[in-house]
JSON list of C-alpha atoms in Angstrom, two decimals:
[
{"chain": "W", "resi": 87, "resn": "MET", "atom": "CA", "xyz": [29.70, -18.62, 21.46]},
{"chain": "W", "resi": 88, "resn": "ASN", "atom": "CA", "xyz": [26.62, -19.39, 23.18]},
{"chain": "W", "resi": 89, "resn": "LYS", "atom": "CA", "xyz": [24.98, -16.35, 25.75]},
{"chain": "W", "resi": 90, "resn": "ARG", "atom": "CA", "xyz": [25.39, -19.78, 28.60]},
{"chain": "W", "resi": 91, "resn": "ILE", "atom": "CA", "xyz": [28.79, -20.65, 27.20]},
{"chain": "W", "resi": 92, "resn": "LYS", "atom": "CA", "xyz": [29.99, -18.25, 27.65]},
{"chain": "W", "resi": 93, "resn": "ILE", "atom": "CA", "xyz": [29.46, -18.33, 31.49]},
{"chain": "W", "resi": 94, "resn": "ILE", "atom": "CA", "xyz": [29.49, -21.52, 32.47]},
{"chain": "W", "resi": 95, "resn": "THR", "atom": "CA", "xyz": [33.41, -21.06, 30.50]},
{"chain": "W", "resi": 96, "resn": "GLY", "atom": "CA", "xyz": [33.88, -17.63, 31.96]},
{"chain": "W", "resi": 97, "resn": "LYS", "atom": "CA", "xyz": [32.85, -19.38, 36.12]},
{"chain": "W", "resi": 98, "resn": "ILE", "atom": "CA", "xyz": [34.99, -21.92, 35.48]},
{"chain": "W", "resi": 99, "resn": "VAL", "atom": "CA", "xyz": [37.75, -20.24, 34.23]},
{"chain": "W", "resi": 100, "resn": "TYR", "atom": "CA", "xyz": [38.15, -17.50, 37.53]},
{"chain": "W", "resi": 101, "resn": "ASN", "atom": "CA", "xyz": [37.05, -20.10, 40.38]},
{"chain": "W", "resi": 102, "resn": "ILE", "atom": "CA", "xyz": [39.58, -22.53, 39.52]},
{"chain": "W", "resi": 103, "resn": "LEU", "atom": "CA", "xyz": [42.78, -20.23, 37.96]},
{"chain": "W", "resi": 104, "resn": "ALA", "atom": "CA", "xyz": [41.85, -16.22, 38.03]},
{"chain": "W", "resi": 105, "resn": "LYS", "atom": "CA", "xyz": [39.55, -15.36, 41.37]},
{"chain": "W", "resi": 106, "resn": "HIS", "atom": "CA", "xyz": [43.36, -16.56, 43.10]},
{"chain": "W", "resi": 107, "resn": "LEU", "atom": "CA", "xyz": [45.81, -14.68, 40.62]},
{"chain": "W", "resi": 108, "resn": "PRO", "atom": "CA", "xyz": [48.12, -12.44, 42.55]},
{"chain": "W", "resi": 109, "resn": "LEU", "atom": "CA", "xyz": [47.06, -8.56, 43.58]},
{"chain": "W", "resi": 110, "resn": "SER", "atom": "CA", "xyz": [46.31, -6.66, 40.29]},
{"chain": "W", "resi": 111, "resn": "TYR", "atom": "CA", "xyz": [49.71, -4.50, 41.12]},
{"chain": "W", "resi": 112, "resn": "SER", "atom": "CA", "xyz": [51.57, -7.00, 42.85]},
{"chain": "W", "resi": 113, "resn": "LYS", "atom": "CA", "xyz": [54.92, -7.34, 41.85]},
{"chain": "W", "resi": 114, "resn": "PHE", "atom": "CA", "xyz": [54.56, -10.15, 40.05]},
{"chain": "W", "resi": 115, "resn": "SER", "atom": "CA", "xyz": [50.96, -10.72, 38.88]},
{"chain": "W", "resi": 116, "resn": "PHE", "atom": "CA", "xyz": [50.95, -12.80, 36.08]},
{"chain": "W", "resi": 117, "resn": "GLY", "atom": "CA", "xyz": [48.67, -10.37, 33.91]},
{"chain": "W", "resi": 118, "resn": "SER", "atom": "CA", "xyz": [46.32, -11.54, 36.47]},
{"chain": "W", "resi": 119, "resn": "ARG", "atom": "CA", "xyz": [44.14, -8.26, 36.27]},
{"chain": "W", "resi": 120, "resn": "LYS", "atom": "CA", "xyz": [43.65, -8.55, 33.15]},
{"chain": "W", "resi": 121, "resn": "LEU", "atom": "CA", "xyz": [42.63, -12.38, 33.49]},
{"chain": "W", "resi": 122, "resn": "ARG", "atom": "CA", "xyz": [40.11, -11.55, 35.76]},
{"chain": "W", "resi": 123, "resn": "ALA", "atom": "CA", "xyz": [38.25, -8.27, 32.94]},
{"chain": "W", "resi": 124, "resn": "PHE", "atom": "CA", "xyz": [38.44, -11.46, 30.32]},
{"chain": "W", "resi": 125, "resn": "CYS", "atom": "CA", "xyz": [36.53, -12.86, 32.96]},
{"chain": "W", "resi": 126, "resn": "GLY", "atom": "CA", "xyz": [34.18, -10.98, 33.82]},
{"chain": "W", "resi": 127, "resn": "SER", "atom": "CA", "xyz": [33.15, -9.63, 30.24]},
{"chain": "W", "resi": 128, "resn": "LEU", "atom": "CA", "xyz": [31.82, -14.04, 30.54]},
{"chain": "W", "resi": 129, "resn": "ILE", "atom": "CA", "xyz": [30.39, -14.02, 32.91]},
{"chain": "W", "resi": 130, "resn": "LEU", "atom": "CA", "xyz": [28.72, -10.01, 34.11]},
{"chain": "W", "resi": 131, "resn": "GLU", "atom": "CA", "xyz": [25.88, -9.21, 32.80]},
{"chain": "W", "resi": 132, "resn": "GLU", "atom": "CA", "xyz": [27.24, -5.71, 31.15]},
{"chain": "W", "resi": 133, "resn": "CYS", "atom": "CA", "xyz": [31.21, -5.26, 31.64]},
{"chain": "W", "resi": 134, "resn": "GLY", "atom": "CA", "xyz": [33.15, -1.49, 31.22]},
{"chain": "W", "resi": 135, "resn": "VAL", "atom": "CA", "xyz": [36.40, -1.61, 29.48]},
{"chain": "W", "resi": 136, "resn": "ASN", "atom": "CA", "xyz": [39.57, -1.28, 32.07]},
{"chain": "W", "resi": 137, "resn": "VAL", "atom": "CA", "xyz": [38.01, -3.22, 34.99]},
{"chain": "W", "resi": 138, "resn": "ASN", "atom": "CA", "xyz": [39.65, -4.13, 38.19]},
{"chain": "W", "resi": 139, "resn": "ILE", "atom": "CA", "xyz": [38.11, -7.79, 39.47]},
{"chain": "W", "resi": 140, "resn": "GLU", "atom": "CA", "xyz": [40.17, -8.30, 42.20]},
{"chain": "W", "resi": 141, "resn": "LYS", "atom": "CA", "xyz": [41.72, -11.75, 44.21]},
{"chain": "W", "resi": 142, "resn": "GLY", "atom": "CA", "xyz": [39.02, -13.42, 45.70]},
{"chain": "W", "resi": 143, "resn": "ALA", "atom": "CA", "xyz": [35.99, -11.26, 44.68]},
{"chain": "W", "resi": 144, "resn": "GLN", "atom": "CA", "xyz": [32.77, -13.84, 44.69]},
{"chain": "W", "resi": 145, "resn": "PHE", "atom": "CA", "xyz": [29.95, -11.80, 42.97]},
{"chain": "W", "resi": 146, "resn": "ASP", "atom": "CA", "xyz": [26.92, -13.13, 40.75]},
{"chain": "W", "resi": 147, "resn": "PRO", "atom": "CA", "xyz": [26.54, -12.56, 37.14]},
{"chain": "W", "resi": 148, "resn": "ARG", "atom": "CA", "xyz": [23.16, -10.63, 37.80]},
{"chain": "W", "resi": 149, "resn": "ILE", "atom": "CA", "xyz": [25.68, -7.05, 38.34]},
{"chain": "W", "resi": 150, "resn": "THR", "atom": "CA", "xyz": [27.10, -4.83, 36.01]},
{"chain": "W", "resi": 151, "resn": "ILE", "atom": "CA", "xyz": [30.49, -2.64, 36.28]},
{"chain": "W", "resi": 152, "resn": "GLY", "atom": "CA", "xyz": [31.33, -0.13, 34.93]},
{"chain": "W", "resi": 153, "resn": "ASN", "atom": "CA", "xyz": [34.47, 1.69, 32.61]},
{"chain": "W", "resi": 154, "resn": "ASN", "atom": "CA", "xyz": [37.61, 2.57, 34.96]},
{"chain": "W", "resi": 155, "resn": "SER", "atom": "CA", "xyz": [35.54, 0.30, 37.98]},
{"chain": "W", "resi": 156, "resn": "GLY", "atom": "CA", "xyz": [37.10, -2.42, 40.06]},
{"chain": "W", "resi": 157, "resn": "ILE", "atom": "CA", "xyz": [35.64, -4.95, 42.97]},
{"chain": "W", "resi": 158, "resn": "GLY", "atom": "CA", "xyz": [37.21, -5.08, 45.93]},
{"chain": "W", "resi": 159, "resn": "ILE", "atom": "CA", "xyz": [39.84, -7.52, 47.37]},
{"chain": "W", "resi": 160, "resn": "ASN", "atom": "CA", "xyz": [37.66, -10.96, 48.76]},
{"chain": "W", "resi": 161, "resn": "ALA", "atom": "CA", "xyz": [34.28, -8.08, 47.65]},
{"chain": "W", "resi": 162, "resn": "ALA", "atom": "CA", "xyz": [31.00, -10.06, 48.20]},
{"chain": "W", "resi": 163, "resn": "ILE", "atom": "CA", "xyz": [28.37, -8.68, 45.97]},
{"chain": "W", "resi": 164, "resn": "GLY", "atom": "CA", "xyz": [25.43, -9.88, 45.11]},
{"chain": "W", "resi": 165, "resn": "ALA", "atom": "CA", "xyz": [22.20, -9.92, 42.75]},
{"chain": "W", "resi": 166, "resn": "GLY", "atom": "CA", "xyz": [21.18, -6.93, 40.59]},
{"chain": "W", "resi": 167, "resn": "VAL", "atom": "CA", "xyz": [24.06, -4.31, 41.90]},
{"chain": "W", "resi": 168, "resn": "LYS", "atom": "CA", "xyz": [24.97, -1.70, 39.64]},
{"chain": "W", "resi": 169, "resn": "ILE", "atom": "CA", "xyz": [28.11, 0.13, 39.46]},
{"chain": "W", "resi": 170, "resn": "GLY", "atom": "CA", "xyz": [28.75, 2.19, 37.46]},
{"chain": "W", "resi": 171, "resn": "ASN", "atom": "CA", "xyz": [32.38, 4.32, 36.28]},
{"chain": "W", "resi": 172, "resn": "ASN", "atom": "CA", "xyz": [35.29, 5.10, 38.03]},
{"chain": "W", "resi": 173, "resn": "VAL", "atom": "CA", "xyz": [34.45, 3.22, 40.93]},
{"chain": "W", "resi": 174, "resn": "MET", "atom": "CA", "xyz": [37.34, 2.50, 43.63]},
{"chain": "W", "resi": 175, "resn": "MET", "atom": "CA", "xyz": [36.36, -0.38, 45.63]},
{"chain": "W", "resi": 176, "resn": "GLY", "atom": "CA", "xyz": [38.42, -0.63, 48.85]},
{"chain": "W", "resi": 177, "resn": "PRO", "atom": "CA", "xyz": [39.45, -4.88, 49.86]},
{"chain": "W", "resi": 178, "resn": "GLU", "atom": "CA", "xyz": [36.83, -7.17, 52.48]},
{"chain": "W", "resi": 179, "resn": "CYS", "atom": "CA", "xyz": [33.19, -4.53, 50.92]},
{"chain": "W", "resi": 180, "resn": "ILE", "atom": "CA", "xyz": [30.00, -6.64, 50.95]},
{"chain": "W", "resi": 181, "resn": "ILE", "atom": "CA", "xyz": [27.11, -5.50, 49.06]},
{"chain": "W", "resi": 182, "resn": "TYR", "atom": "CA", "xyz": [23.64, -7.38, 50.27]},
{"chain": "W", "resi": 183, "resn": "THR", "atom": "CA", "xyz": [20.37, -6.91, 47.19]},
{"chain": "W", "resi": 184, "resn": "SER", "atom": "CA", "xyz": [17.72, -9.06, 50.11]},
{"chain": "W", "resi": 185, "resn": "ASN", "atom": "CA", "xyz": [17.30, -10.08, 53.80]},
{"chain": "W", "resi": 186, "resn": "HIS", "atom": "CA", "xyz": [16.37, -13.44, 55.24]},
{"chain": "W", "resi": 187, "resn": "CYS", "atom": "CA", "xyz": [12.67, -13.03, 55.98]},
{"chain": "W", "resi": 188, "resn": "PHE", "atom": "CA", "xyz": [11.85, -13.33, 59.51]},
{"chain": "W", "resi": 189, "resn": "GLU", "atom": "CA", "xyz": [7.56, -11.74, 59.44]},
{"chain": "W", "resi": 190, "resn": "ARG", "atom": "CA", "xyz": [6.46, -15.29, 60.27]},
{"chain": "W", "resi": 191, "resn": "THR", "atom": "CA", "xyz": [7.15, -16.24, 64.34]},
{"chain": "W", "resi": 192, "resn": "ASP", "atom": "CA", "xyz": [5.21, -19.69, 64.33]},
{"chain": "W", "resi": 193, "resn": "ILE", "atom": "CA", "xyz": [8.39, -20.72, 61.39]},
{"chain": "W", "resi": 194, "resn": "PRO", "atom": "CA", "xyz": [11.91, -20.46, 61.89]},
{"chain": "W", "resi": 195, "resn": "MET", "atom": "CA", "xyz": [13.87, -18.01, 60.39]},
{"chain": "W", "resi": 196, "resn": "CYS", "atom": "CA", "xyz": [15.93, -19.42, 58.97]},
{"chain": "W", "resi": 197, "resn": "GLU", "atom": "CA", "xyz": [12.46, -21.77, 56.96]},
{"chain": "W", "resi": 198, "resn": "GLN", "atom": "CA", "xyz": [10.62, -18.89, 56.20]},
{"chain": "W", "resi": 199, "resn": "GLY", "atom": "CA", "xyz": [13.50, -18.30, 52.14]},
{"chain": "W", "resi": 200, "resn": "PHE", "atom": "CA", "xyz": [14.45, -14.45, 51.25]},
{"chain": "W", "resi": 201, "resn": "ASP", "atom": "CA", "xyz": [13.01, -11.24, 49.90]},
{"chain": "W", "resi": 202, "resn": "ASP", "atom": "CA", "xyz": [12.85, -10.10, 46.36]},
{"chain": "W", "resi": 203, "resn": "ILE", "atom": "CA", "xyz": [16.28, -8.75, 45.01]},
{"chain": "W", "resi": 204, "resn": "LYS", "atom": "CA", "xyz": [16.20, -4.41, 46.10]},
{"chain": "W", "resi": 205, "resn": "PRO", "atom": "CA", "xyz": [19.25, -3.59, 43.59]},
{"chain": "W", "resi": 206, "resn": "VAL", "atom": "CA", "xyz": [21.83, -1.52, 44.70]},
{"chain": "W", "resi": 207, "resn": "ILE", "atom": "CA", "xyz": [22.60, 0.77, 42.18]},
{"chain": "W", "resi": 208, "resn": "ILE", "atom": "CA", "xyz": [26.30, 2.78, 42.09]},
{"chain": "W", "resi": 209, "resn": "GLY", "atom": "CA", "xyz": [26.93, 6.31, 41.16]},
{"chain": "W", "resi": 210, "resn": "ASN", "atom": "CA", "xyz": [29.63, 7.33, 39.14]},
{"chain": "W", "resi": 211, "resn": "ASP", "atom": "CA", "xyz": [32.78, 7.94, 40.68]},
{"chain": "W", "resi": 212, "resn": "VAL", "atom": "CA", "xyz": [32.48, 7.19, 43.94]},
{"chain": "W", "resi": 213, "resn": "TRP", "atom": "CA", "xyz": [35.44, 5.31, 46.39]},
{"chain": "W", "resi": 214, "resn": "ILE", "atom": "CA", "xyz": [34.00, 3.41, 48.72]},
{"chain": "W", "resi": 215, "resn": "GLY", "atom": "CA", "xyz": [36.77, 1.99, 51.28]},
{"chain": "W", "resi": 216, "resn": "GLY", "atom": "CA", "xyz": [37.43, -0.90, 53.13]},
{"chain": "W", "resi": 217, "resn": "ARG", "atom": "CA", "xyz": [34.95, -3.79, 54.64]},
{"chain": "W", "resi": 218, "resn": "VAL", "atom": "CA", "xyz": [32.37, -1.73, 54.15]},
{"chain": "W", "resi": 219, "resn": "ILE", "atom": "CA", "xyz": [28.77, -2.92, 54.40]},
{"chain": "W", "resi": 220, "resn": "ILE", "atom": "CA", "xyz": [25.89, -1.62, 51.04]},
{"chain": "W", "resi": 221, "resn": "LEU", "atom": "CA", "xyz": [22.47, -2.91, 52.52]},
{"chain": "W", "resi": 222, "resn": "PRO", "atom": "CA", "xyz": [19.48, -3.08, 49.95]},
{"chain": "W", "resi": 223, "resn": "GLY", "atom": "CA", "xyz": [18.15, -0.81, 48.11]},
{"chain": "W", "resi": 224, "resn": "THR", "atom": "CA", "xyz": [20.28, 1.29, 48.49]},
{"chain": "W", "resi": 225, "resn": "ARG", "atom": "CA", "xyz": [21.45, 4.56, 46.44]},
{"chain": "W", "resi": 226, "resn": "ILE", "atom": "CA", "xyz": [25.16, 5.72, 46.70]},
{"chain": "W", "resi": 227, "resn": "SER", "atom": "CA", "xyz": [24.71, 9.28, 44.60]},
{"chain": "W", "resi": 228, "resn": "ASP", "atom": "CA", "xyz": [27.66, 9.89, 41.85]},
{"chain": "W", "resi": 229, "resn": "GLY", "atom": "CA", "xyz": [30.63, 11.43, 43.93]},
{"chain": "W", "resi": 230, "resn": "ALA", "atom": "CA", "xyz": [30.39, 9.86, 46.89]},
{"chain": "W", "resi": 231, "resn": "ILE", "atom": "CA", "xyz": [32.76, 8.79, 49.07]},
{"chain": "W", "resi": 232, "resn": "ILE", "atom": "CA", "xyz": [31.99, 5.58, 51.92]},
{"chain": "W", "resi": 233, "resn": "GLY", "atom": "CA", "xyz": [34.15, 5.35, 55.06]},
{"chain": "W", "resi": 234, "resn": "ALA", "atom": "CA", "xyz": [36.01, 2.31, 55.80]},
{"chain": "W", "resi": 235, "resn": "GLY", "atom": "CA", "xyz": [33.45, 0.50, 57.80]},
{"chain": "W", "resi": 236, "resn": "ALA", "atom": "CA", "xyz": [30.74, 2.07, 57.25]},
{"chain": "W", "resi": 237, "resn": "VAL", "atom": "CA", "xyz": [27.07, -0.10, 57.38]},
{"chain": "W", "resi": 238, "resn": "VAL", "atom": "CA", "xyz": [25.44, 2.34, 54.81]},
{"chain": "W", "resi": 239, "resn": "SER", "atom": "CA", "xyz": [21.70, 1.64, 55.00]},
{"chain": "W", "resi": 240, "resn": "LYS", "atom": "CA", "xyz": [20.08, 4.44, 53.70]},
{"chain": "W", "resi": 241, "resn": "ASP", "atom": "CA", "xyz": [20.43, 6.29, 50.60]},
{"chain": "W", "resi": 242, "resn": "VAL", "atom": "CA", "xyz": [24.02, 8.69, 49.76]},
{"chain": "W", "resi": 243, "resn": "PRO", "atom": "CA", "xyz": [23.42, 12.05, 48.23]},
{"chain": "W", "resi": 244, "resn": "PRO", "atom": "CA", "xyz": [26.04, 13.33, 45.33]},
{"chain": "W", "resi": 245, "resn": "TYR", "atom": "CA", "xyz": [29.63, 14.06, 46.59]},
{"chain": "W", "resi": 246, "resn": "ALA", "atom": "CA", "xyz": [28.53, 13.38, 50.45]},
{"chain": "W", "resi": 247, "resn": "ILE", "atom": "CA", "xyz": [31.62, 11.91, 51.76]},
{"chain": "W", "resi": 248, "resn": "VAL", "atom": "CA", "xyz": [29.53, 9.41, 54.98]},
{"chain": "W", "resi": 249, "resn": "GLY", "atom": "CA", "xyz": [30.76, 7.12, 58.32]},
{"chain": "W", "resi": 250, "resn": "GLY", "atom": "CA", "xyz": [30.20, 5.22, 60.53]},
{"chain": "W", "resi": 251, "resn": "VAL", "atom": "CA", "xyz": [27.18, 2.18, 62.21]},
{"chain": "W", "resi": 252, "resn": "PRO", "atom": "CA", "xyz": [24.64, 3.31, 60.46]},
{"chain": "W", "resi": 253, "resn": "ALA", "atom": "CA", "xyz": [26.91, 5.76, 57.76]},
{"chain": "W", "resi": 254, "resn": "ARG", "atom": "CA", "xyz": [25.54, 9.16, 58.09]},
{"chain": "W", "resi": 255, "resn": "VAL", "atom": "CA", "xyz": [26.36, 12.51, 56.00]},
{"chain": "W", "resi": 256, "resn": "LEU", "atom": "CA", "xyz": [30.65, 13.70, 57.78]},
{"chain": "W", "resi": 257, "resn": "ASN", "atom": "CA", "xyz": [30.54, 16.72, 54.79]},
{"chain": "W", "resi": 258, "resn": "TYR", "atom": "CA", "xyz": [30.35, 16.95, 51.63]},
{"chain": "W", "resi": 259, "resn": "ARG", "atom": "CA", "xyz": [33.29, 16.71, 48.97]},
{"chain": "W", "resi": 260, "resn": "ILE", "atom": "CA", "xyz": [34.11, 20.85, 47.87]},
{"chain": "W", "resi": 261, "resn": "ARG", "atom": "CA", "xyz": [33.65, 21.07, 43.88]},
{"chain": "W", "resi": 262, "resn": "LYS", "atom": "CA", "xyz": [36.80, 23.43, 42.74]},
{"chain": "W", "resi": 263, "resn": "SER", "atom": "CA", "xyz": [35.33, 24.97, 39.57]}
]
């Protein structure tokens, strides 16, 4: 099947049906997890195995998602996001990859367009809490935990636990050997 036709078919099935099915872990899910993962495999640039795209998630097709990773309930993810393996994402997370232009004062900001896409990269084994906002160009390193409600505006180091507005390092995960 032509790649463009696959993407269009996946988007139609996802937006009309799969996006509105029950949560993946509900008692009567009606196969929603499998159907949304199938749509993701048609739509996304790269889609790993055992992916969980939750109810109401909105995402640009120009993202990649690794094995055993998920997109949270009602999440909104912009173009150019790379999600690693084993990433957990809470509900209502927003990942921005571009911003409004605002340099000129002689033209209203709403008429200045958008900046270029600044990719967001999320490493492996990352836990993103509910209602987290991640700003353009940010890198979240392997093993990090982002506390619920945090606004991530800077890169997050490996195994850091961050939280707050703006997010700051609160602690580090202890590595057991």
